[in-house]
mmCIF file of C-alpha atoms in Angstrom:
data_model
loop_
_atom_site.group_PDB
_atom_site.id
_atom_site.type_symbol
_atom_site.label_atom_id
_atom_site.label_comp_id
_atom_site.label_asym_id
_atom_site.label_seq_id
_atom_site.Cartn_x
_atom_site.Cartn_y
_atom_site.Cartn_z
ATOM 1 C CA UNK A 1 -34.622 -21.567 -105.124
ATOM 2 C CA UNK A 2 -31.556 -24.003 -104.302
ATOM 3 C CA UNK A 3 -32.674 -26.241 -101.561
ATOM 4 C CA UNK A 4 -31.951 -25.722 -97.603
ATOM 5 C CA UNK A 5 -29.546 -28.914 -97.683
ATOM 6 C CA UNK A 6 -29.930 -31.997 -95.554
ATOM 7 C CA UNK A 7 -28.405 -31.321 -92.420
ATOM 8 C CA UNK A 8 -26.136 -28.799 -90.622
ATOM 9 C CA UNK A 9 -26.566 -24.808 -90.400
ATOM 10 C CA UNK A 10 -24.195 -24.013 -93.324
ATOM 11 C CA UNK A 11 -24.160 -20.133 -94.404
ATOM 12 C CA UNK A 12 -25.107 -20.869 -98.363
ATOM 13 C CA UNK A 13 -27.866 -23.068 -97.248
ATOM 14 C CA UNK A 14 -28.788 -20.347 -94.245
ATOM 15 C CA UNK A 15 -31.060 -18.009 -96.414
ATOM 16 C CA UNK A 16 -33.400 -21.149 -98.021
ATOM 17 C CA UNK A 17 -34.274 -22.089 -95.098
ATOM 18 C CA UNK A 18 -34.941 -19.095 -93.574
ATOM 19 C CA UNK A 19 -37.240 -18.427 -96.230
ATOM 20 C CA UNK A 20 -38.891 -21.631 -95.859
ATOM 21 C CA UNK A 21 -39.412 -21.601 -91.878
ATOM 22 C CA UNK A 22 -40.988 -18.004 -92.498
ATOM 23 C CA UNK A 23 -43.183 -19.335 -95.436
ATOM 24 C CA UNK A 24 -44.044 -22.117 -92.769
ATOM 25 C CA UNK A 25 -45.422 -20.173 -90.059
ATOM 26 C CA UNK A 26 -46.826 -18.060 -91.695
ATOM 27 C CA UNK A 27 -48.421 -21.042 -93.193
ATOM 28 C CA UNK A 28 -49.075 -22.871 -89.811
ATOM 29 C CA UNK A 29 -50.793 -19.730 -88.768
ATOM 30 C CA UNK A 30 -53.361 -19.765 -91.473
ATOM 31 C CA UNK A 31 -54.721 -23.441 -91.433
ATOM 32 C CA UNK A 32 -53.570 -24.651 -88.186
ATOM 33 C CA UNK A 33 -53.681 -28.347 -87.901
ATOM 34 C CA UNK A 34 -55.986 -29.195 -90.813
ATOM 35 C CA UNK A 35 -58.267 -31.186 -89.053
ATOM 36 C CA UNK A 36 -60.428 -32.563 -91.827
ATOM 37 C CA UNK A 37 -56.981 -33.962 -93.464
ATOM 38 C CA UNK A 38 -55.799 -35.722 -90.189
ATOM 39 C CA UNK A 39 -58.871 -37.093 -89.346
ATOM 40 C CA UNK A 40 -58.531 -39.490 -92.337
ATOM 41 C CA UNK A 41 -54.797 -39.827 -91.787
ATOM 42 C CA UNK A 42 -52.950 -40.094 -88.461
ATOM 43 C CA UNK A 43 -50.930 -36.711 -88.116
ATOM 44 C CA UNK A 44 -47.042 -37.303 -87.698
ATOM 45 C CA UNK A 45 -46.739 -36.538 -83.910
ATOM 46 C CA UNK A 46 -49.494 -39.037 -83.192
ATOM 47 C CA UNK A 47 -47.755 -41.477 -85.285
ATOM 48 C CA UNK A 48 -44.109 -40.720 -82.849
ATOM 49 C CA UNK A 49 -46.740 -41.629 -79.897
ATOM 50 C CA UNK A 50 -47.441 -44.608 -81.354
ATOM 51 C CA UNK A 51 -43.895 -46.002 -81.623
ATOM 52 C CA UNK A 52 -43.039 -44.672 -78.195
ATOM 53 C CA UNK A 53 -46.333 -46.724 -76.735
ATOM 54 C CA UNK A 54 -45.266 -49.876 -78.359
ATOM 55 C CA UNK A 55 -41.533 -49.774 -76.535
ATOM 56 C CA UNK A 56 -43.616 -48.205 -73.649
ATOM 57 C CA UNK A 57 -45.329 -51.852 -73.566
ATOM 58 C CA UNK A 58 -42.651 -53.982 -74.404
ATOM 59 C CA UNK A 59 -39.754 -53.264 -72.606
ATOM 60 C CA UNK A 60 -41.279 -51.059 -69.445
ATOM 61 C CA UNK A 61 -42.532 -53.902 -67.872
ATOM 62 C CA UNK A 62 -43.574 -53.609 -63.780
ATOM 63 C CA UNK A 63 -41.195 -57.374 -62.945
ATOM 64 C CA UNK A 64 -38.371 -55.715 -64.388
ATOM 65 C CA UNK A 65 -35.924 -53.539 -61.721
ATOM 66 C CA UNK A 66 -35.517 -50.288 -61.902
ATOM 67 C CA UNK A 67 -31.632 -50.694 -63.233
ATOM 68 C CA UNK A 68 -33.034 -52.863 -66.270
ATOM 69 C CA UNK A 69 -36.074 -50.522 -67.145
ATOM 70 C CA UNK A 70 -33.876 -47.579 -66.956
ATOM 71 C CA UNK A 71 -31.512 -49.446 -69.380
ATOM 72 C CA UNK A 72 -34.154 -49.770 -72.042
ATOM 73 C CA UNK A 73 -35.543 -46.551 -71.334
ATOM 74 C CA UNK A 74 -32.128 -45.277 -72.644
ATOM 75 C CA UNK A 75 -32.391 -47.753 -75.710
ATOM 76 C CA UNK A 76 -35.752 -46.665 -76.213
ATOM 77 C CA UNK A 77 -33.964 -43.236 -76.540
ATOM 78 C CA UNK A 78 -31.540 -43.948 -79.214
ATOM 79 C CA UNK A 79 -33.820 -46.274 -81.007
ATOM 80 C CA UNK A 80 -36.311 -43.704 -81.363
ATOM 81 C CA UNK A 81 -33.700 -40.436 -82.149
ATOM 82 C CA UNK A 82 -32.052 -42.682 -84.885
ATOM 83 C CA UNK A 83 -35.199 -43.735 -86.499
ATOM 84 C CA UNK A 84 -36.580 -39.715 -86.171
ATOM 85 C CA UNK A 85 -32.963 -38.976 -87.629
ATOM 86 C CA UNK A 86 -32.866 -41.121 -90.573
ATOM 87 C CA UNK A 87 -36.787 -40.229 -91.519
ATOM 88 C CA UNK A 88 -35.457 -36.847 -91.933
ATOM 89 C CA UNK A 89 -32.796 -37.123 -93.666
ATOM 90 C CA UNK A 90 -34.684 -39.486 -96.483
ATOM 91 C CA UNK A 91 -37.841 -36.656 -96.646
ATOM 92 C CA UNK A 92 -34.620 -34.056 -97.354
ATOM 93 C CA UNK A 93 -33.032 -36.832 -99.785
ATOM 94 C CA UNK A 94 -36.646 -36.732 -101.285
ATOM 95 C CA UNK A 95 -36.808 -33.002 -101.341
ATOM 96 C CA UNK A 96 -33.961 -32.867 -103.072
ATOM 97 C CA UNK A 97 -34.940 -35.088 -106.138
ATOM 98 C CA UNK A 98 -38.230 -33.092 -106.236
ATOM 99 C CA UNK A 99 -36.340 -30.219 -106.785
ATOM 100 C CA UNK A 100 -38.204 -27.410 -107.905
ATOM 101 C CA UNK A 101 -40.898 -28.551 -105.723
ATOM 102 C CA UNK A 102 -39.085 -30.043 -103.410
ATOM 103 C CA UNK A 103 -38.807 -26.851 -101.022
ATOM 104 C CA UNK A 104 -42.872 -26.579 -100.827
ATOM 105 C CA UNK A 105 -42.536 -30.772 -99.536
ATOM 106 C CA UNK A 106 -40.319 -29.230 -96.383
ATOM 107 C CA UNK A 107 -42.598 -26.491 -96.326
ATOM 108 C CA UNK A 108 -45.206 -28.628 -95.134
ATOM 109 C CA UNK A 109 -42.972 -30.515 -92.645
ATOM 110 C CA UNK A 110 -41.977 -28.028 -91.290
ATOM 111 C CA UNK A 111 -45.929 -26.180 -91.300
ATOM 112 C CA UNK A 112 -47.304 -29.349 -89.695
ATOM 113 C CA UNK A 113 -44.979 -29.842 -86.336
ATOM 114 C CA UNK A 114 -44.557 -26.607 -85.951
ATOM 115 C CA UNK A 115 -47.443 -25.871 -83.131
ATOM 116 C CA UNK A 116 -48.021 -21.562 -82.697
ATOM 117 C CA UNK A 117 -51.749 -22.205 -84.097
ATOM 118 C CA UNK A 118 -53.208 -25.224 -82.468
ATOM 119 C CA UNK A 119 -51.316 -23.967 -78.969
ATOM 120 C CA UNK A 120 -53.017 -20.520 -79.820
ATOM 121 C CA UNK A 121 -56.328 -22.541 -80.606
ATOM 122 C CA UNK A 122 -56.149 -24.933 -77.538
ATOM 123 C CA UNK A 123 -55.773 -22.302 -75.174
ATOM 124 C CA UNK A 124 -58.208 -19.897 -77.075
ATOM 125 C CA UNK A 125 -60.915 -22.758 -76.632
ATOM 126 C CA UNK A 126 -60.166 -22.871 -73.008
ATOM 127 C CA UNK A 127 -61.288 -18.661 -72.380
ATOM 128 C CA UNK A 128 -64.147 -19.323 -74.276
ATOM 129 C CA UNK A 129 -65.797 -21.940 -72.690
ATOM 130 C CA UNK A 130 -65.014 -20.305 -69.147
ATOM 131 C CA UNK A 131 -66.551 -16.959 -70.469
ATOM 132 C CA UNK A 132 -69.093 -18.146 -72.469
ATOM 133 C CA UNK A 133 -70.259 -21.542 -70.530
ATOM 134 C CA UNK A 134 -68.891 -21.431 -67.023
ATOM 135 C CA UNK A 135 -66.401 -23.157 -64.471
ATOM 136 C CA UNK A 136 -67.806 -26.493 -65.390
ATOM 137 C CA UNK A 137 -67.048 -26.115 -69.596
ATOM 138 C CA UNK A 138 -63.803 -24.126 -68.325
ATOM 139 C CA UNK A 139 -62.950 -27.521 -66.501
ATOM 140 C CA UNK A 140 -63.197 -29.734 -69.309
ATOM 141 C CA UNK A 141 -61.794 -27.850 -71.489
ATOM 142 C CA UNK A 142 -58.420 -27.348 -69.526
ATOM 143 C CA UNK A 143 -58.409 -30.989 -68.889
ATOM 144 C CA UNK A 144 -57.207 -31.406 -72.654
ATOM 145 C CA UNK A 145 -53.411 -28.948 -72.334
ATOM 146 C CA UNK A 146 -52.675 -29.584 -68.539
ATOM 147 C CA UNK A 147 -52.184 -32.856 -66.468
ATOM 148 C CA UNK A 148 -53.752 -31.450 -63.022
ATOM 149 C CA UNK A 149 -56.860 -32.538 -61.564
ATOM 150 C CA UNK A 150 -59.616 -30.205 -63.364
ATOM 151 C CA UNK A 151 -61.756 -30.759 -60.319
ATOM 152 C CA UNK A 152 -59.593 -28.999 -57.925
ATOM 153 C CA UNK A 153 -59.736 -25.784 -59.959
ATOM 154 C CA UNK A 154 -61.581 -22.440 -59.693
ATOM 155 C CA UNK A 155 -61.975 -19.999 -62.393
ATOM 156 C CA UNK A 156 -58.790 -18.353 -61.189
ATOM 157 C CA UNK A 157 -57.006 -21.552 -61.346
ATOM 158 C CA UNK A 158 -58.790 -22.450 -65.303
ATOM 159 C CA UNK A 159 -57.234 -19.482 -66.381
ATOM 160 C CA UNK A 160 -53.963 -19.617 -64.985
ATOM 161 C CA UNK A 161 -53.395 -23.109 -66.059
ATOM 162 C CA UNK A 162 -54.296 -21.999 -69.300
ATOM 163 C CA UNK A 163 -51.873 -19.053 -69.266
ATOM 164 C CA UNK A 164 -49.079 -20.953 -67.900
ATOM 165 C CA UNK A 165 -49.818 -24.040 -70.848
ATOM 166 C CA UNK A 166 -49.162 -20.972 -73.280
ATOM 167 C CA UNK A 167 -46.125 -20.054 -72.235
ATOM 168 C CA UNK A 168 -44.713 -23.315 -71.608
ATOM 169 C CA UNK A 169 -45.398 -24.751 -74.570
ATOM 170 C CA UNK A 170 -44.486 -21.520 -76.306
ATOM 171 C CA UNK A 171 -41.122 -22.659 -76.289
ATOM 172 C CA UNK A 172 -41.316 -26.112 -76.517
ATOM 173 C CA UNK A 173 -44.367 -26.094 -79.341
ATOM 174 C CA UNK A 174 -42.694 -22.929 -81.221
ATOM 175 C CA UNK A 175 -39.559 -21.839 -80.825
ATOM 176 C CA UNK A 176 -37.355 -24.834 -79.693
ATOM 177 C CA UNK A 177 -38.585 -26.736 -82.928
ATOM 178 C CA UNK A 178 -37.718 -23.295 -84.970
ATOM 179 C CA UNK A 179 -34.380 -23.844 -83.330
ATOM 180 C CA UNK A 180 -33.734 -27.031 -84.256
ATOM 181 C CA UNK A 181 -34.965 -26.826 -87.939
ATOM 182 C CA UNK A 182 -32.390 -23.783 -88.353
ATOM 183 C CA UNK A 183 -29.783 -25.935 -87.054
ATOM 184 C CA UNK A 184 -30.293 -29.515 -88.557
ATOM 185 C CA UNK A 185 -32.988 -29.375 -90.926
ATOM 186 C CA UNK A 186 -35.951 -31.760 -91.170
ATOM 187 C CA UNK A 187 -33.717 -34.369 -89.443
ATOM 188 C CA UNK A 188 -32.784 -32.035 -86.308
ATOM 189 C CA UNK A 189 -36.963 -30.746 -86.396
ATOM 190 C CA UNK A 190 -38.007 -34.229 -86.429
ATOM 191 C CA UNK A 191 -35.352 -35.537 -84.034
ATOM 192 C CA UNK A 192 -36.732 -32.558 -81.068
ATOM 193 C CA UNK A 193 -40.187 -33.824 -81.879
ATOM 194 C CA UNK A 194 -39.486 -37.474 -81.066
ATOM 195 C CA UNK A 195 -37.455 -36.326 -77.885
ATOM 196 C CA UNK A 196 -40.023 -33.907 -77.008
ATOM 197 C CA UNK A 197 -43.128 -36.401 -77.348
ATOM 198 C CA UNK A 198 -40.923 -38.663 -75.386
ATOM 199 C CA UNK A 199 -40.935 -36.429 -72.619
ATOM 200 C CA UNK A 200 -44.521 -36.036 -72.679
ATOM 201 C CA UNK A 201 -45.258 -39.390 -72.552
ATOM 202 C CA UNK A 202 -42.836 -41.673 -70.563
ATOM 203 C CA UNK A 203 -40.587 -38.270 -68.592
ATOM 204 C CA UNK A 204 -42.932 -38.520 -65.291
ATOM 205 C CA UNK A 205 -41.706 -39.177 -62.028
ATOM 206 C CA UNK A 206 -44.532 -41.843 -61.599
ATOM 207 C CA UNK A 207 -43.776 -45.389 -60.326
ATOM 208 C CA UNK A 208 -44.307 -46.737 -63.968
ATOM 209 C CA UNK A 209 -42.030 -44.057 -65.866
ATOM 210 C CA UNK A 210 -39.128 -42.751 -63.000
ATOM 211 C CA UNK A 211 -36.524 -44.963 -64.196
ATOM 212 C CA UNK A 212 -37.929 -46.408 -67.916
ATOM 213 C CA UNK A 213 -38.261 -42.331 -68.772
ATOM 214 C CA UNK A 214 -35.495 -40.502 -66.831
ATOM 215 C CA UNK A 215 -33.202 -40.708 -69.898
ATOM 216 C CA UNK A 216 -35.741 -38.719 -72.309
ATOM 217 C CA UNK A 217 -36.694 -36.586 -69.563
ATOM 218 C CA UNK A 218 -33.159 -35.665 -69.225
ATOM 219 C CA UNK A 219 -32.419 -35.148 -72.872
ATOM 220 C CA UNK A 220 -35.042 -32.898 -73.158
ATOM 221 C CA UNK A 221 -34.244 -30.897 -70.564
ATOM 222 C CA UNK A 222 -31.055 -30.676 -72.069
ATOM 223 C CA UNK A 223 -32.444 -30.127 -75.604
ATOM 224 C CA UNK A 224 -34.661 -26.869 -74.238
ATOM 225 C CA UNK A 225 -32.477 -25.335 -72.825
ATOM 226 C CA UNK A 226 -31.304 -22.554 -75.276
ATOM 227 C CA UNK A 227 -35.150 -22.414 -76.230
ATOM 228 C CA UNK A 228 -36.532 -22.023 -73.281
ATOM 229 C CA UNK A 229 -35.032 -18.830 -72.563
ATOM 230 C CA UNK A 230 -34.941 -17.485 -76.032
ATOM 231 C CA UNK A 231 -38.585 -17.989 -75.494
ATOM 232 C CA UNK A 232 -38.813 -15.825 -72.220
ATOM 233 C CA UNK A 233 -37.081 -13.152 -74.210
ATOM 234 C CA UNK A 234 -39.460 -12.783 -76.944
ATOM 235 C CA UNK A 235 -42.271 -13.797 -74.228
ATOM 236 C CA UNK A 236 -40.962 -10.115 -72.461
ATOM 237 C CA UNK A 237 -40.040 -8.193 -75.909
ATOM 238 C CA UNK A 238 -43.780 -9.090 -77.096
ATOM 239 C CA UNK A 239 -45.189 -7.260 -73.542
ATOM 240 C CA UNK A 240 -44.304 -3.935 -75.541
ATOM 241 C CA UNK A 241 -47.108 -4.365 -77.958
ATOM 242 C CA UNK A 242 -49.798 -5.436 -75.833
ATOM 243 C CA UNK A 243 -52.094 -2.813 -73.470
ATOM 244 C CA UNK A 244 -50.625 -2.476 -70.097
ATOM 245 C CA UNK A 245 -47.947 -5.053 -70.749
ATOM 246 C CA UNK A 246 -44.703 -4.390 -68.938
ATOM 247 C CA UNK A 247 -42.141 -5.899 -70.479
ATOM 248 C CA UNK A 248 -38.895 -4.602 -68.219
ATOM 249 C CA UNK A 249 -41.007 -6.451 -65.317
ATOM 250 C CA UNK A 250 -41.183 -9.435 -68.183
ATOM 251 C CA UNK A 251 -37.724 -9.608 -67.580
ATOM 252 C CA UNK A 252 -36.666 -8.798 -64.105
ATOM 253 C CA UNK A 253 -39.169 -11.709 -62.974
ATOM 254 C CA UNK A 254 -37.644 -14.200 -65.898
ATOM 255 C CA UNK A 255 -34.190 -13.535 -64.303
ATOM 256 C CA UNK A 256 -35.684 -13.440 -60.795
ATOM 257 C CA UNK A 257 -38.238 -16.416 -61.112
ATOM 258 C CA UNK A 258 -37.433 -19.123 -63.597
ATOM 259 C CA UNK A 259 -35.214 -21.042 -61.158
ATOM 260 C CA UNK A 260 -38.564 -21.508 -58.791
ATOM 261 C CA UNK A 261 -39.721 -24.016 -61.249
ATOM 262 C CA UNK A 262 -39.105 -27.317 -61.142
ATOM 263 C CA UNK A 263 -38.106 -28.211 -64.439
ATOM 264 C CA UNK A 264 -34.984 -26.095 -65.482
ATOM 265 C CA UNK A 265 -36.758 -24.757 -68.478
ATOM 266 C CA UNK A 266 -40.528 -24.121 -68.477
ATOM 267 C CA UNK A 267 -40.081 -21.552 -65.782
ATOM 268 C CA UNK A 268 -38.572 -19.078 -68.088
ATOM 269 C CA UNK A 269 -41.536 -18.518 -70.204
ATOM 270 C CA UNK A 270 -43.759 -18.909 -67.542
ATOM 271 C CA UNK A 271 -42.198 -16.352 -65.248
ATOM 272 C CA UNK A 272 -41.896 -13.854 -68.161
ATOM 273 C CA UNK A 273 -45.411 -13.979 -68.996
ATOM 274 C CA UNK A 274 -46.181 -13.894 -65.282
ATOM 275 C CA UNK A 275 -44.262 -10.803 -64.915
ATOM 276 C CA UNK A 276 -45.528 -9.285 -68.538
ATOM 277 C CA UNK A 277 -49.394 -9.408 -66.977
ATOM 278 C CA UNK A 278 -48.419 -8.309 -63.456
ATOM 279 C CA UNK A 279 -49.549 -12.369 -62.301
ATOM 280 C CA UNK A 280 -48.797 -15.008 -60.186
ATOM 281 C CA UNK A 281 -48.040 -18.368 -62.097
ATOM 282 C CA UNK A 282 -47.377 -21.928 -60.531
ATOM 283 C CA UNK A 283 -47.779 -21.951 -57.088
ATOM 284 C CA UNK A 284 -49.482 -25.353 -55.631
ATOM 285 C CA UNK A 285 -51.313 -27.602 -57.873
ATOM 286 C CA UNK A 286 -52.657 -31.260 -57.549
ATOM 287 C CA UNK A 287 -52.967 -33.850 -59.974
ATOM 288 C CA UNK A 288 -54.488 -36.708 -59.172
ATOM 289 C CA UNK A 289 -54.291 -37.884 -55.571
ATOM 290 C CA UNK A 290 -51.198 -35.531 -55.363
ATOM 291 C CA UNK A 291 -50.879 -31.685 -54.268
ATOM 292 C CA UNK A 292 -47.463 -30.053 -55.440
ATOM 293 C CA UNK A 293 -46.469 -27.334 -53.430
ATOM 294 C CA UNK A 294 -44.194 -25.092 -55.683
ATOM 295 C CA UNK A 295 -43.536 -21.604 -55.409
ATOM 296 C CA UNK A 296 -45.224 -18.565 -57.109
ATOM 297 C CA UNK A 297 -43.458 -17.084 -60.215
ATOM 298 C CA UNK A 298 -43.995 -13.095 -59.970
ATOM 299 C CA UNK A 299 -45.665 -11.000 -57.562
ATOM 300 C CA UNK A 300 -48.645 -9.962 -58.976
ATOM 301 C CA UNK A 301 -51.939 -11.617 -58.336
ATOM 302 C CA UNK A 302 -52.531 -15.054 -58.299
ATOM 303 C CA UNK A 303 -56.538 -14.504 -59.400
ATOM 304 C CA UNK A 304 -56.353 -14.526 -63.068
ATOM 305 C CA UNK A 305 -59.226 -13.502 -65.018
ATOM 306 C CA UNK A 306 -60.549 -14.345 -69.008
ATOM 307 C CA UNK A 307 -59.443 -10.964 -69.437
ATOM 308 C CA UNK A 308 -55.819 -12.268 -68.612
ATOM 309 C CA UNK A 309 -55.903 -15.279 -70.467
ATOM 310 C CA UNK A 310 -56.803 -13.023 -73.551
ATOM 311 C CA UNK A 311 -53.837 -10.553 -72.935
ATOM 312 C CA UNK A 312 -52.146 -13.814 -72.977
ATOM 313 C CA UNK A 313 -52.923 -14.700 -76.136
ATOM 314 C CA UNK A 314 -51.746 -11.432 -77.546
ATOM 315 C CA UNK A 315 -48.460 -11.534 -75.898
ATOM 316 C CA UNK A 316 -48.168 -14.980 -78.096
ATOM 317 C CA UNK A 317 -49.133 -13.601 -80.689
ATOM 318 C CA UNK A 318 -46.561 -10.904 -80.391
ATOM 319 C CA UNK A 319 -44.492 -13.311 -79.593
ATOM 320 C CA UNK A 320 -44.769 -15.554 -83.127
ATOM 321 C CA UNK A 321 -44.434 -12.076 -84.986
ATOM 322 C CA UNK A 322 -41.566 -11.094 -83.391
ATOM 323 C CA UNK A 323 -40.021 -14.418 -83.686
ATOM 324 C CA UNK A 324 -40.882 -14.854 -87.609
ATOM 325 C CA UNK A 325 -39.333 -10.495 -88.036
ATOM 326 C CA UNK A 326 -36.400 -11.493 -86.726
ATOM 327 C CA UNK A 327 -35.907 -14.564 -88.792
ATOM 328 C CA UNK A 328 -36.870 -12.386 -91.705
ATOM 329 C CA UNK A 329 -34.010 -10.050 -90.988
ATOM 330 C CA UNK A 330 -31.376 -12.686 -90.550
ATOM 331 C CA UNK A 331 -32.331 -13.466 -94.349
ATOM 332 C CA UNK A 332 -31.934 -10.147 -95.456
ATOM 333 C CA UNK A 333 -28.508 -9.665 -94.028
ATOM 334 C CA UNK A 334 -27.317 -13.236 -95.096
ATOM 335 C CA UNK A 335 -28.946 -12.554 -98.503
ATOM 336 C CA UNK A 336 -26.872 -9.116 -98.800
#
């Protein structure tokens, strides 16, 4: 198989990598996150934390103004993007001179930061310690996908914040780095993973992280936004092959909805999958010492069950499936 090429979306490199991303998934989906493998060695996102928590510590420091620490955070950007960059392009360079094996190295990659089974496992572990052990066990185990304070939640509230982590990170754990690997190769995957842990990390509008983070909060706002609602698209599609899904009300909330949220793309996954189980998503929440008061996505009810959260993890699912069909496709008419 000639290899997918180092960098840009090129139609004679197209078909490789389709091929590959398929082979991927499909390889994500059967041994996750290897656990026993990364417990020896650190896994490649942690290692992005890492770097990110040393300029974090170095130049984010509390004497600093706000001008100064929002003029690192922006070097802390670039530094980052450039260094995620350039490790891509030397795995591809090494791909390359592996060559036959090389495509089976960006298999792996490309396997290991994509996310559809440990967000499907997360959230999985979440409905069955709330059915199986209780509010208490639900509590804990939310605490581990969502920043709000588990203490303030109900069983209602477990399972929605486990609903709404699927969707969100739907797009920014599946599809947006499916994107970005179709467009740019390891380099371009890579890249949204550094920009996306970024976010996670230093993009809160706390007192430490408002100025030294606005810059990769921004950026990744900007970097999901194509993503996010391709995601609330399959999100909606998906609702045709689950029981009682509706996935015309999928939609109509999507287009309704997703502007409620306060980030300009989460709320189009969210509000899909809101309107795909007939739920209410969002609405206030309180982390920490703080209550957010933000609207309800959809108009369904706000009291969602295990029984939800599990119709929630089909919709994924259907989701992935659809998403991996469709890539399949593109291969056979670019391979034609």
């Amino acid at each position: 198989m000639p290899h997918s090429g180092l960098l840009l979306f090129l139609p004679g490199q197209t078909v490789d990598r389709l091929v590959i991303l398929m082979l991927a998934l499909g390889l994500d989906w059967l041994i996750g996150d290897v656990p026993a493998v990364f417990s020896y060695v650190p896994h490649p996102v942690v290692l992005i934390g890492r770097a990110i928590a040393l300029f974090d510590r170095r130049l984010n420091r509390e004497q600093r103004s706000a001008r100064a620490r929002r003029i690192r955070g922006v070097v802390t950007l670039i530094a980052l993007v450039a260094m995620a960059a350039l490790v891509g392009v030397a795995l591809s360079f090494v791909a390359v001179r592996m060559a036959p094996w090389g495509g089976a190295l960006e298999l792996l990659v490309v396997a290991i930061l994509v996310a559809q089974r440990s967000l499907y496992d997360h959230v999985a572990r979440v409905m069955r310690a709330l059915d199986q052990d209780g509010l208490i066990a639900g509590r804990v185990a939310v605490s581990h996908i969502v920043g709000r304070d588990p203490a303030s939640l109900d069983a209602h509230g477990v399972a929605r914040a486990g609903i709404e982590s699927l969707a969100e990170n739907f797009s920014d754990g599946v599809v947006a780095p499916v994107l970005f690997y179709l467009l740019a190769g390891l380099p371009g995957l890579i890249v949204y993973k550094t920009v996306n842990t970024l976010d996670s990390m230093i993009g809160h509008k706390t007192p430490r992280h408002l100025a030294f983070g606005w810059a990769s909060a921004r950026f990744d706002d900007l970097l999901n936004l194509i993503p996010a609602r391709f995601a609330g698209v399959l999100v909606g599609t998906a609702a045709l092959f689950v029981p009682h899904g509706a996935p015309i009300k999928a939609l109509r909330t999507m287009l309704r909805d997703a502007g409620k949220h306060r980030s300009p793309n989460a709320g189009w996954p969210e509000a899909a999958m809101a309107g795909a189980l007939d739920l209410a998503l969002a609405g206030p929440r309180r982390y920490g010492d703080i209550t957010v008061t933000d609207p309800w996505m959809g108009d369904g009810r706000a009291r969602a069950t295990v029984a939800d959260m599990r119709a929630a993890l089909r919709v994924f699912q259907a989701a992935c499936l659809i998403q991996v069909l469709v890539l399949g496709v593109a291969a056979l008419a670019l391979a034609a």
